Amino acid sequence: MSDDPIELLKQLVSINSVNPDLVPGGAGEAAIGDFCSAWFAARGFEVHRVEEHPGRPSIVGIARGTGGGRSLMFNGHYDTVSIASYDGNALDPVIRDGRLYGRGSFDMKGGVAAMMVAAARAKAKGVRGDIIVTCVADEEYASFGTEEVAARFKADAAIVTEPSHLELTIAHRGFAWFDVTVHGRAAHGSRPELGIDAIAKAGKFLVALEDYDKRLRAKPTHALLKSGSVHASLISGGEEISSYPAECRISLERRTIPGETPQSVERELQAIIDGIAASDPDFRASIKAGLSRPPFEVAESEPVVVALNAAATQHLGRAPTLRGEPFWTDCAILQGAGIPCVMFGADGTGAHAATEWVSIESVEMLADILTAVAVEFCA
């Protein structure tokens, strides 16, 4: 159980923690949770195991301060996507040309290793505020890990160590999933006068959906995130080749920016359906909302952003780039729980890909920067 971020990262990568909601039969987070619990306990952290979903624990290590300082949360997920598609042995951390290869090295065990080591270093230096390190389950699917943690633990600010190439992420998009069911009328294929082809009618909706996406992206309104987007993800319909299909279901995803909500998106989709129905009396469709996650944005003036920007500038020798991400992260959950949040992580590539690696130098730099932030912010 090393205090060196790269040695710790190698140990984390070697533990199978494939998310079983993504990959049936995946190992889950029990083994890596046990490892992190032991690591924190050996260094005098107060250890909590949050496990509403059996076998899917999130581990919280708390370095209690001496009192009177601000508290800071580090957050990172230790579940991964599949190892089956990895090119080579996904659980064998290989160092080559300044890079560490292995599943989860970039997304995001590099960030987890750096934040664990940074918290231990800051604890050893002595701070007044608490440092709360949350190693969470299930970010790759539904993020129940961070939801469970945020319901139980609070902090004055948080840093999520998702990979960001040592750039400050102060905004990211959200998403909303919907099922649109187009309704037809079942009939024998030889009786067109009796049937309404739901699949053919769904084509009108798909054309309108494409136009909707073009309109969104043609008018960017956010400085970092530009605009939202929409796409059809899944389509199903019909029962047999000799019958008119009674239904066609389209599952779609709408990526959102600050100011957009699932409710506003549903109104836009309903307007599309109403517009088609106005010109085609045989067109009928219904909407069902699915999973949604809000977009995220934090002010540059927020104290944790200011502190992180200052520490990164000192260690990098330049001011870090401020960026917005197209993908969703647990930042939105923490921000929604009243914890001001910023994202800052290591450099590399290959998230969810056949080859994945993280820059060794960036993980070491990340640990140094996070240590400096914790000491300053919690002082």
mmCIF file of C-alpha atoms in Angstrom:
data_model
loop_
_atom_site.group_PDB
_atom_site.id
_atom_site.type_symbol
_atom_site.label_atom_id
_atom_site.label_comp_id
_atom_site.label_asym_id
_atom_site.label_seq_id
_atom_site.Cartn_x
_atom_site.Cartn_y
_atom_site.Cartn_z
ATOM 1 C CA MET A 1 0.000 0.000 0.000
ATOM 2 C CA SER A 2 2.222 2.706 -1.358
ATOM 3 C CA ASP A 3 2.279 6.447 -0.654
ATOM 4 C CA ASP A 4 3.725 7.033 -4.112
ATOM 5 C CA PRO A 5 0.912 7.984 -6.523
ATOM 6 C CA ILE A 6 2.250 5.865 -9.389
ATOM 7 C CA GLU A 7 2.795 2.766 -7.277
ATOM 8 C CA LEU A 8 -0.668 3.237 -5.789
ATOM 9 C CA LEU A 9 -2.108 3.660 -9.283
ATOM 10 C CA LYS A 10 -0.532 0.384 -10.367
ATOM 11 C CA GLN A 11 -2.191 -1.360 -7.453
ATOM 12 C CA LEU A 12 -5.572 0.177 -8.266
ATOM 13 C CA VAL A 13 -5.359 -0.741 -11.956
ATOM 14 C CA SER A 14 -4.558 -4.354 -11.070
ATOM 15 C CA ILE A 15 -7.861 -4.709 -9.180
ATOM 16 C CA ASN A 16 -10.796 -5.696 -11.376
ATOM 17 C CA SER A 17 -13.610 -3.186 -10.768
ATOM 18 C CA VAL A 18 -15.741 -3.503 -13.899
ATOM 19 C CA ASN A 19 -19.195 -2.013 -13.370
ATOM 20 C CA PRO A 20 -21.707 -4.912 -13.379
ATOM 21 C CA ASP A 21 -24.555 -2.654 -14.498
ATOM 22 C CA LEU A 22 -22.583 -1.994 -17.672
ATOM 23 C CA VAL A 23 -21.193 -5.512 -18.075
ATOM 24 C CA PRO A 24 -23.305 -8.374 -16.698
ATOM 25 C CA GLY A 25 -21.113 -10.412 -14.390
ATOM 26 C CA GLY A 26 -18.655 -7.549 -13.874
ATOM 27 C CA ALA A 27 -16.574 -7.755 -10.710
ATOM 28 C CA GLY A 28 -18.003 -4.603 -9.150
ATOM 29 C CA GLU A 29 -16.325 -2.436 -6.547
ATOM 30 C CA ALA A 30 -16.136 -4.704 -3.485
ATOM 31 C CA ALA A 31 -12.471 -5.678 -3.853
ATOM 32 C CA ILE A 32 -11.209 -2.213 -4.702
ATOM 33 C CA GLY A 33 -13.360 -0.802 -1.900
ATOM 34 C CA ASP A 34 -11.705 -3.179 0.579
ATOM 35 C CA PHE A 35 -8.284 -2.085 -0.662
ATOM 36 C CA CYS A 36 -9.050 1.630 -0.298
ATOM 37 C CA SER A 37 -10.563 1.087 3.157
ATOM 38 C CA ALA A 38 -7.390 -0.617 4.326
ATOM 39 C CA TRP A 39 -5.217 2.079 2.741
ATOM 40 C CA PHE A 40 -7.059 4.864 4.567
ATOM 41 C CA ALA A 41 -7.162 2.985 7.869
ATOM 42 C CA ALA A 42 -3.404 2.370 7.764
ATOM 43 C CA ARG A 43 -2.871 6.125 7.525
ATOM 44 C CA GLY A 44 -5.148 7.120 10.373
ATOM 45 C CA PHE A 45 -8.152 8.239 8.352
ATOM 46 C CA GLU A 46 -11.656 7.851 9.682
ATOM 47 C CA VAL A 47 -13.173 5.293 7.289
ATOM 48 C CA HIS A 48 -16.811 4.982 6.223
ATOM 49 C CA ARG A 49 -18.308 2.384 3.892
ATOM 50 C CA VAL A 50 -21.457 3.491 2.059
ATOM 51 C CA GLU A 51 -23.163 0.480 0.508
ATOM 52 C CA GLU A 52 -26.876 0.832 -0.203
ATOM 53 C CA HIS A 53 -26.344 -1.519 -3.154
ATOM 54 C CA PRO A 54 -24.833 -4.772 -1.821
ATOM 55 C CA GLY A 55 -21.388 -5.441 -3.249
ATOM 56 C CA ARG A 56 -21.173 -1.905 -4.649
ATOM 57 C CA PRO A 57 -19.478 0.114 -1.887
ATOM 58 C CA SER A 58 -18.212 3.667 -1.935
ATOM 59 C CA ILE A 59 -15.413 4.381 0.534
ATOM 60 C CA VAL A 60 -15.055 7.678 2.378
ATOM 61 C CA GLY A 61 -11.787 8.465 4.154
ATOM 62 C CA ILE A 62 -11.805 11.526 6.405
ATOM 63 C CA ALA A 63 -8.732 13.288 7.723
ATOM 64 C CA ARG A 64 -10.121 15.307 10.614
ATOM 65 C CA GLY A 65 -8.637 18.749 10.995
ATOM 66 C CA THR A 66 -7.763 20.479 14.226
ATOM 67 C CA GLY A 67 -10.836 22.711 13.925
ATOM 68 C CA GLY A 68 -11.848 26.063 12.511
ATOM 69 C CA GLY A 69 -10.830 25.510 8.883
ATOM 70 C CA ARG A 70 -12.822 24.950 5.708
ATOM 71 C CA SER A 71 -13.530 21.379 4.664
ATOM 72 C CA LEU A 72 -12.594 20.045 1.234
ATOM 73 C CA MET A 73 -13.878 16.954 -0.541
ATOM 74 C CA PHE A 74 -11.968 14.999 -3.177
ATOM 75 C CA ASN A 75 -14.182 12.830 -5.354
ATOM 76 C CA GLY A 76 -13.290 10.116 -7.858
ATOM 77 C CA HIS A 77 -14.846 6.905 -9.144
ATOM 78 C CA TYR A 78 -13.065 3.570 -9.160
ATOM 79 C CA ASP A 79 -15.464 1.539 -11.289
ATOM 80 C CA THR A 80 -14.438 0.921 -14.907
ATOM 81 C CA VAL A 81 -15.933 -0.120 -18.211
ATOM 82 C CA SER A 82 -15.337 -3.558 -19.713
ATOM 83 C CA ILE A 83 -11.930 -5.193 -19.808
ATOM 84 C CA ALA A 84 -12.999 -7.692 -22.502
ATOM 85 C CA SER A 85 -12.382 -5.258 -25.349
ATOM 86 C CA TYR A 86 -9.006 -4.098 -24.020
ATOM 87 C CA ASP A 87 -5.987 -4.755 -26.245
ATOM 88 C CA GLY A 88 -3.811 -6.864 -23.944
ATOM 89 C CA ASN A 89 -4.110 -7.572 -20.251
ATOM 90 C CA ALA A 90 -6.275 -4.756 -18.932
ATOM 91 C CA LEU A 91 -5.323 -5.499 -15.314
ATOM 92 C CA ASP A 92 -1.561 -5.511 -15.879
ATOM 93 C CA PRO A 93 -0.292 -1.944 -15.404
ATOM 94 C CA VAL A 94 2.505 -1.396 -17.898
ATOM 95 C CA ILE A 95 4.829 1.619 -17.826
ATOM 96 C CA ARG A 96 6.255 2.677 -21.166
ATOM 97 C CA ASP A 97 7.521 6.016 -22.506
ATOM 98 C CA GLY A 98 6.300 8.020 -19.517
ATOM 99 C CA ARG A 99 2.825 6.465 -19.652
ATOM 100 C CA LEU A 100 1.019 3.956 -17.487
ATOM 101 C CA TYR A 101 -1.256 1.652 -19.493
ATOM 102 C CA GLY A 102 -4.220 -0.337 -18.177
ATOM 103 C CA ARG A 103 -7.983 -0.224 -17.893
ATOM 104 C CA GLY A 104 -9.024 2.687 -15.729
ATOM 105 C CA SER A 105 -5.574 4.265 -15.676
ATOM 106 C CA PHE A 106 -6.938 7.407 -17.354
ATOM 107 C CA ASP A 107 -10.625 7.071 -16.479
ATOM 108 C CA MET A 108 -10.037 7.512 -13.641
ATOM 109 C CA LYS A 109 -7.834 5.600 -11.249
ATOM 110 C CA GLY A 110 -5.007 8.040 -11.941
ATOM 111 C CA GLY A 111 -7.131 10.769 -10.380
ATOM 112 C CA VAL A 112 -8.148 8.498 -7.501
ATOM 113 C CA ALA A 113 -4.534 7.637 -6.691
ATOM 114 C CA ALA A 114 -3.491 11.298 -6.828
ATOM 115 C CA MET A 115 -6.284 12.479 -4.531
ATOM 116 C CA MET A 116 -5.683 9.707 -1.987
ATOM 117 C CA VAL A 117 -1.974 10.508 -1.784
ATOM 118 C CA ALA A 118 -2.646 14.274 -1.695
ATOM 119 C CA ALA A 119 -5.035 13.869 1.224
ATOM 120 C CA ALA A 120 -2.494 11.811 3.167
ATOM 121 C CA ARG A 121 0.240 14.371 2.501
ATOM 122 C CA ALA A 122 -1.972 17.282 3.561
ATOM 123 C CA LYS A 123 -3.032 15.366 6.678
ATOM 124 C CA ALA A 124 0.604 14.869 7.609
ATOM 125 C CA LYS A 125 1.264 18.596 7.241
ATOM 126 C CA GLY A 126 -1.628 19.412 9.565
ATOM 127 C CA VAL A 127 -4.711 21.399 8.567
ATOM 128 C CA ARG A 128 -7.600 22.952 10.480
ATOM 129 C CA GLY A 129 -10.394 21.782 8.203
ATOM 130 C CA ASP A 130 -11.472 18.259 7.344
ATOM 131 C CA ILE A 131 -10.314 16.571 4.146
ATOM 132 C CA ILE A 132 -12.947 14.139 2.887
ATOM 133 C CA VAL A 133 -11.868 11.656 0.220
ATOM 134 C CA THR A 134 -14.718 9.888 -1.562
ATOM 135 C CA CYS A 135 -13.866 6.877 -3.730
ATOM 136 C CA VAL A 136 -17.186 6.109 -5.342
ATOM 137 C CA ALA A 137 -18.935 3.317 -7.214
ATOM 138 C CA ASP A 138 -21.076 3.327 -10.355
ATOM 139 C CA GLU A 139 -20.124 6.598 -12.049
ATOM 140 C CA GLU A 140 -19.894 4.767 -15.359
ATOM 141 C CA TYR A 141 -23.607 3.917 -15.263
ATOM 142 C CA ALA A 142 -25.998 5.805 -12.978
ATOM 143 C CA SER A 143 -23.727 7.471 -10.378
ATOM 144 C CA PHE A 144 -25.531 6.109 -7.344
ATOM 145 C CA GLY A 145 -22.180 6.126 -5.521
ATOM 146 C CA THR A 146 -21.795 9.881 -5.446
ATOM 147 C CA GLU A 147 -25.523 10.293 -4.799
ATOM 148 C CA GLU A 148 -25.259 8.076 -1.709
ATOM 149 C CA VAL A 149 -22.137 9.881 -0.505
ATOM 150 C CA ALA A 150 -23.545 13.387 -1.108
ATOM 151 C CA ALA A 151 -26.616 12.502 0.956
ATOM 152 C CA ARG A 152 -24.419 11.706 3.974
ATOM 153 C CA PHE A 153 -21.324 13.926 3.783
ATOM 154 C CA LYS A 154 -20.996 17.666 3.240
ATOM 155 C CA ALA A 155 -18.026 19.936 2.601
ATOM 156 C CA ASP A 156 -17.357 23.591 1.899
ATOM 157 C CA ALA A 157 -16.099 22.658 -1.574
ATOM 158 C CA ALA A 158 -15.156 19.686 -3.724
ATOM 159 C CA ILE A 159 -12.693 18.771 -6.455
ATOM 160 C CA VAL A 160 -13.618 15.921 -8.803
ATOM 161 C CA THR A 161 -10.473 14.386 -10.259
ATOM 162 C CA GLU A 162 -11.942 13.132 -13.546
ATOM 163 C CA PRO A 163 -9.274 13.385 -16.281
ATOM 164 C CA SER A 164 -9.099 16.951 -17.608
ATOM 165 C CA HIS A 165 -5.515 17.161 -18.948
ATOM 166 C CA LEU A 166 -4.537 19.399 -15.991
ATOM 167 C CA GLU A 167 -7.090 21.986 -17.110
ATOM 168 C CA LEU A 168 -9.846 23.455 -14.911
ATOM 169 C CA THR A 169 -13.286 22.244 -15.927
ATOM 170 C CA ILE A 170 -15.886 24.720 -14.698
ATOM 171 C CA ALA A 171 -18.849 23.534 -16.784
ATOM 172 C CA HIS A 172 -20.190 20.439 -18.477
ATOM 173 C CA ARG A 173 -23.322 19.333 -20.284
ATOM 174 C CA GLY A 174 -26.149 17.326 -18.781
ATOM 175 C CA PHE A 175 -28.458 14.862 -20.477
ATOM 176 C CA ALA A 176 -32.069 13.717 -20.571
ATOM 177 C CA TRP A 177 -33.370 10.449 -22.018
ATOM 178 C CA PHE A 178 -36.829 10.062 -23.521
ATOM 179 C CA ASP A 179 -38.860 7.350 -25.206
ATOM 180 C CA VAL A 180 -41.155 8.585 -27.968
ATOM 181 C CA THR A 181 -43.728 5.988 -28.994
ATOM 182 C CA VAL A 182 -45.407 6.544 -32.342
ATOM 183 C CA HIS A 183 -48.828 4.877 -32.458
ATOM 184 C CA GLY A 184 -50.234 3.229 -35.571
ATOM 185 C CA ARG A 185 -52.978 0.700 -36.156
ATOM 186 C CA ALA A 186 -52.315 -3.016 -36.542
ATOM 187 C CA ALA A 187 -53.752 -4.724 -39.610
ATOM 188 C CA HIS A 188 -52.995 -7.486 -42.069
ATOM 189 C CA GLY A 189 -50.444 -6.463 -44.641
ATOM 190 C CA SER A 190 -53.025 -6.947 -47.404
ATOM 191 C CA ARG A 191 -55.443 -4.407 -45.878
ATOM 192 C CA PRO A 192 -53.802 -0.959 -46.153
ATOM 193 C CA GLU A 193 -57.193 0.714 -45.735
ATOM 194 C CA LEU A 194 -57.351 -0.672 -42.195
ATOM 195 C CA GLY A 195 -53.751 -0.204 -41.027
ATOM 196 C CA ILE A 196 -51.596 2.763 -40.014
ATOM 197 C CA ASP A 197 -47.870 2.085 -40.326
ATOM 198 C CA ALA A 198 -46.297 3.301 -37.070
ATOM 199 C CA ILE A 199 -42.776 2.797 -38.429
ATOM 200 C CA ALA A 200 -43.436 4.939 -41.491
ATOM 201 C CA LYS A 201 -45.005 7.621 -39.308
ATOM 202 C CA ALA A 202 -41.956 7.471 -37.025
ATOM 203 C CA GLY A 203 -39.888 8.511 -40.023
ATOM 204 C CA LYS A 204 -41.564 11.907 -39.920
ATOM 205 C CA PHE A 205 -40.537 12.303 -36.307
ATOM 206 C CA LEU A 206 -36.952 11.264 -37.067
ATOM 207 C CA VAL A 207 -36.678 13.860 -39.831
ATOM 208 C CA ALA A 208 -38.037 16.516 -37.464
ATOM 209 C CA LEU A 209 -35.595 15.353 -34.749
ATOM 210 C CA GLU A 210 -32.662 15.874 -37.100
ATOM 211 C CA ASP A 211 -33.906 19.384 -37.883
ATOM 212 C CA TYR A 212 -34.269 20.033 -34.139
ATOM 213 C CA ASP A 213 -30.613 19.072 -33.600
ATOM 214 C CA LYS A 214 -29.476 21.345 -36.441
ATOM 215 C CA ARG A 215 -31.372 24.287 -34.953
ATOM 216 C CA LEU A 216 -29.837 23.721 -31.537
ATOM 217 C CA ARG A 217 -26.271 23.581 -32.780
ATOM 218 C CA ALA A 218 -26.699 26.482 -35.183
ATOM 219 C CA LYS A 219 -27.264 28.886 -32.283
ATOM 220 C CA PRO A 220 -24.637 28.332 -29.541
ATOM 221 C CA THR A 221 -25.512 30.260 -26.385
ATOM 222 C CA HIS A 222 -22.906 29.124 -23.827
ATOM 223 C CA ALA A 223 -19.338 30.433 -23.889
ATOM 224 C CA LEU A 224 -17.723 27.082 -23.079
ATOM 225 C CA LEU A 225 -20.345 24.461 -23.901
ATOM 226 C CA LYS A 226 -21.766 26.117 -27.021
ATOM 227 C CA SER A 227 -25.147 24.375 -27.362
ATOM 228 C CA GLY A 228 -27.131 21.286 -26.552
ATOM 229 C CA SER A 229 -27.759 18.483 -29.025
ATOM 230 C CA VAL A 230 -30.159 15.611 -29.646
ATOM 231 C CA HIS A 231 -29.934 12.235 -31.358
ATOM 232 C CA ALA A 232 -31.969 9.078 -31.790
ATOM 233 C CA SER A 233 -30.252 6.202 -30.000
ATOM 234 C CA LEU A 234 -32.533 3.154 -30.363
ATOM 235 C CA ILE A 235 -35.554 2.264 -32.472
ATOM 236 C CA SER A 236 -37.888 -0.724 -32.321
ATOM 237 C CA GLY A 237 -41.264 -1.584 -33.785
ATOM 238 C CA GLY A 238 -43.411 -4.117 -35.508
ATOM 239 C CA GLU A 239 -44.142 -7.773 -34.810
ATOM 240 C CA GLU A 240 -44.038 -9.563 -38.159
ATOM 241 C CA ILE A 241 -43.362 -8.788 -41.783
ATOM 242 C CA SER A 242 -46.935 -9.365 -42.944
ATOM 243 C CA SER A 243 -48.591 -6.908 -40.552
ATOM 244 C CA TYR A 244 -48.882 -3.173 -40.192
ATOM 245 C CA PRO A 245 -46.971 -2.194 -37.021
ATOM 246 C CA ALA A 246 -49.078 -0.740 -34.234
ATOM 247 C CA GLU A 247 -46.159 0.941 -32.478
ATOM 248 C CA CYS A 248 -42.659 2.229 -33.104
ATOM 249 C CA ARG A 249 -40.554 3.349 -30.151
ATOM 250 C CA ILE A 250 -37.645 5.745 -30.503
ATOM 251 C CA SER A 251 -35.262 6.202 -27.562
ATOM 252 C CA LEU A 252 -33.414 9.494 -27.768
ATOM 253 C CA GLU A 253 -30.844 11.469 -25.826
ATOM 254 C CA ARG A 254 -30.861 15.227 -25.432
ATOM 255 C CA ARG A 255 -27.613 16.772 -24.180
ATOM 256 C CA THR A 256 -28.335 19.928 -22.188
ATOM 257 C CA ILE A 257 -26.535 23.124 -21.189
ATOM 258 C CA PRO A 258 -27.166 25.352 -18.143
ATOM 259 C CA GLY A 259 -30.674 26.768 -18.296
ATOM 260 C CA GLU A 260 -32.151 23.684 -19.985
ATOM 261 C CA THR A 261 -34.129 21.125 -17.964
ATOM 262 C CA PRO A 262 -35.869 17.801 -18.677
ATOM 263 C CA GLN A 263 -39.162 19.699 -18.480
ATOM 264 C CA SER A 264 -38.112 22.289 -21.067
ATOM 265 C CA VAL A 265 -36.815 19.543 -23.357
ATOM 266 C CA GLU A 266 -40.070 17.599 -23.042
ATOM 267 C CA ARG A 267 -42.006 20.715 -24.057
ATOM 268 C CA GLU A 268 -39.796 21.077 -27.138
ATOM 269 C CA LEU A 269 -40.365 17.435 -28.100
ATOM 270 C CA GLN A 270 -44.097 17.787 -27.590
ATOM 271 C CA ALA A 271 -44.101 20.826 -29.871
ATOM 272 C CA ILE A 272 -42.452 18.717 -32.588
ATOM 273 C CA ILE A 273 -45.099 16.000 -32.191
ATOM 274 C CA ASP A 274 -47.916 18.558 -32.243
ATOM 275 C CA GLY A 275 -46.481 20.133 -35.385
ATOM 276 C CA ILE A 276 -46.431 16.826 -37.255
ATOM 277 C CA ALA A 277 -49.933 15.929 -36.043
ATOM 278 C CA ALA A 278 -51.274 19.260 -37.296
ATOM 279 C CA SER A 279 -50.388 18.300 -40.865
ATOM 280 C CA ASP A 280 -51.051 14.552 -40.565
ATOM 281 C CA PRO A 281 -54.257 13.519 -38.747
ATOM 282 C CA ASP A 282 -53.067 9.891 -38.633
ATOM 283 C CA PHE A 283 -49.934 10.789 -36.668
ATOM 284 C CA ARG A 284 -50.069 10.114 -32.919
ATOM 285 C CA ALA A 285 -47.181 9.866 -30.487
ATOM 286 C CA SER A 286 -46.562 9.901 -26.738
ATOM 287 C CA ILE A 287 -43.504 10.814 -24.656
ATOM 288 C CA LYS A 288 -42.070 9.082 -21.597
ATOM 289 C CA ALA A 289 -39.215 10.700 -19.672
ATOM 290 C CA GLY A 290 -36.296 8.524 -18.571
ATOM 291 C CA LEU A 291 -33.055 9.120 -16.704
ATOM 292 C CA SER A 292 -31.766 12.675 -16.648
ATOM 293 C CA ARG A 293 -28.761 14.441 -15.178
ATOM 294 C CA PRO A 294 -28.375 18.222 -14.903
ATOM 295 C CA PRO A 295 -25.632 20.262 -16.530
ATOM 296 C CA PHE A 296 -22.942 21.765 -14.313
ATOM 297 C CA GLU A 297 -21.407 25.209 -14.004
ATOM 298 C CA VAL A 298 -19.380 26.957 -11.305
ATOM 299 C CA ALA A 299 -18.282 30.586 -11.108
ATOM 300 C CA GLU A 300 -14.613 31.402 -11.667
ATOM 301 C CA SER A 301 -14.804 33.476 -8.479
ATOM 302 C CA GLU A 302 -15.782 30.496 -6.300
ATOM 303 C CA PRO A 303 -13.084 30.110 -3.587
ATOM 304 C CA VAL A 304 -12.220 26.515 -4.528
ATOM 305 C CA VAL A 305 -11.753 27.537 -8.168
ATOM 306 C CA VAL A 306 -9.544 30.450 -7.125
ATOM 307 C CA ALA A 307 -7.456 28.220 -4.836
ATOM 308 C CA LEU A 308 -7.070 25.490 -7.446
ATOM 309 C CA ASN A 309 -6.198 27.994 -10.160
ATOM 310 C CA ALA A 310 -3.496 29.530 -7.948
ATOM 311 C CA ALA A 311 -1.953 26.173 -7.001
ATOM 312 C CA ALA A 312 -2.024 24.920 -10.587
ATOM 313 C CA THR A 313 -0.441 28.139 -11.855
ATOM 314 C CA GLN A 314 2.368 27.826 -9.315
ATOM 315 C CA HIS A 315 3.147 24.197 -10.123
ATOM 316 C CA LEU A 316 2.635 24.338 -13.881
ATOM 317 C CA GLY A 317 4.442 27.641 -14.323
ATOM 318 C CA ARG A 318 1.441 29.011 -16.241
ATOM 319 C CA ALA A 319 -2.228 29.598 -15.707
ATOM 320 C CA PRO A 320 -4.278 26.474 -16.493
ATOM 321 C CA THR A 321 -6.838 26.581 -19.261
ATOM 322 C CA LEU A 322 -10.471 26.921 -18.248
ATOM 323 C CA ARG A 323 -12.643 24.450 -20.123
ATOM 324 C CA GLY A 324 -16.107 23.000 -20.494
ATOM 325 C CA GLU A 325 -16.707 19.303 -21.114
ATOM 326 C CA PRO A 326 -19.288 17.789 -23.467
ATOM 327 C CA PHE A 327 -19.775 14.759 -21.189
ATOM 328 C CA TRP A 328 -21.485 14.492 -17.804
ATOM 329 C CA THR A 329 -19.689 13.959 -14.491
ATOM 330 C CA ASP A 330 -20.470 13.665 -10.798
ATOM 331 C CA CYS A 331 -19.713 17.401 -10.417
ATOM 332 C CA ALA A 332 -23.382 18.063 -11.089
ATOM 333 C CA ILE A 333 -24.493 15.842 -8.197
ATOM 334 C CA LEU A 334 -22.150 17.511 -5.726
ATOM 335 C CA GLN A 335 -23.083 20.994 -6.925
ATOM 336 C CA GLY A 336 -26.757 20.036 -6.641
ATOM 337 C CA ALA A 337 -26.130 18.921 -3.058
ATOM 338 C CA GLY A 338 -24.878 22.404 -2.209
ATOM 339 C CA ILE A 339 -21.151 21.657 -2.477
ATOM 340 C CA PRO A 340 -19.354 24.106 -4.809
ATOM 341 C CA CYS A 341 -17.335 21.959 -7.156
ATOM 342 C CA VAL A 342 -14.652 22.045 -9.835
ATOM 343 C CA MET A 343 -13.104 19.296 -11.953
ATOM 344 C CA PHE A 344 -9.360 18.859 -12.358
ATOM 345 C CA GLY A 345 -7.546 15.696 -13.356
ATOM 346 C CA ALA A 346 -4.689 14.005 -15.134
ATOM 347 C CA ASP A 347 -3.610 13.860 -18.775
ATOM 348 C CA GLY A 348 -3.825 10.845 -21.079
ATOM 349 C CA THR A 349 -6.270 9.192 -23.438
ATOM 350 C CA GLY A 350 -8.247 6.050 -24.184
ATOM 351 C CA ALA A 351 -11.282 6.293 -21.893
ATOM 352 C CA HIS A 352 -13.486 3.280 -22.787
ATOM 353 C CA ALA A 353 -11.105 2.416 -25.643
ATOM 354 C CA ALA A 354 -9.055 -0.674 -26.513
ATOM 355 C CA THR A 355 -5.883 1.070 -25.327
ATOM 356 C CA GLU A 356 -5.883 3.388 -22.323
ATOM 357 C CA TRP A 357 -3.050 5.272 -20.706
ATOM 358 C CA VAL A 358 -2.341 8.133 -18.324
ATOM 359 C CA SER A 359 0.688 10.397 -18.256
ATOM 360 C CA ILE A 360 2.858 9.550 -15.251
ATOM 361 C CA GLU A 361 4.110 13.112 -14.968
ATOM 362 C CA SER A 362 0.552 14.464 -14.902
ATOM 363 C CA VAL A 363 -0.512 12.105 -12.090
ATOM 364 C CA GLU A 364 2.481 13.178 -10.008
ATOM 365 C CA MET A 365 1.760 16.832 -10.789
ATOM 366 C CA LEU A 366 -1.900 16.348 -9.917
ATOM 367 C CA ALA A 367 -0.976 14.914 -6.518
ATOM 368 C CA ASP A 368 1.300 17.903 -5.857
ATOM 369 C CA ILE A 369 -1.354 20.440 -6.878
ATOM 370 C CA LEU A 370 -4.120 18.779 -4.862
ATOM 371 C CA THR A 371 -1.863 18.669 -1.813
ATOM 372 C CA ALA A 372 -1.191 22.395 -2.128
ATOM 373 C CA VAL A 373 -4.894 23.176 -2.542
ATOM 374 C CA ALA A 374 -5.870 21.107 0.487
ATOM 375 C CA VAL A 375 -3.254 22.728 2.704
ATOM 376 C CA GLU A 376 -4.242 26.239 1.574
ATOM 377 C CA PHE A 377 -8.030 25.785 1.450
ATOM 378 C CA CYS A 378 -8.341 23.886 4.731
ATOM 379 C CA ALA A 379 -5.930 26.096 6.636
#
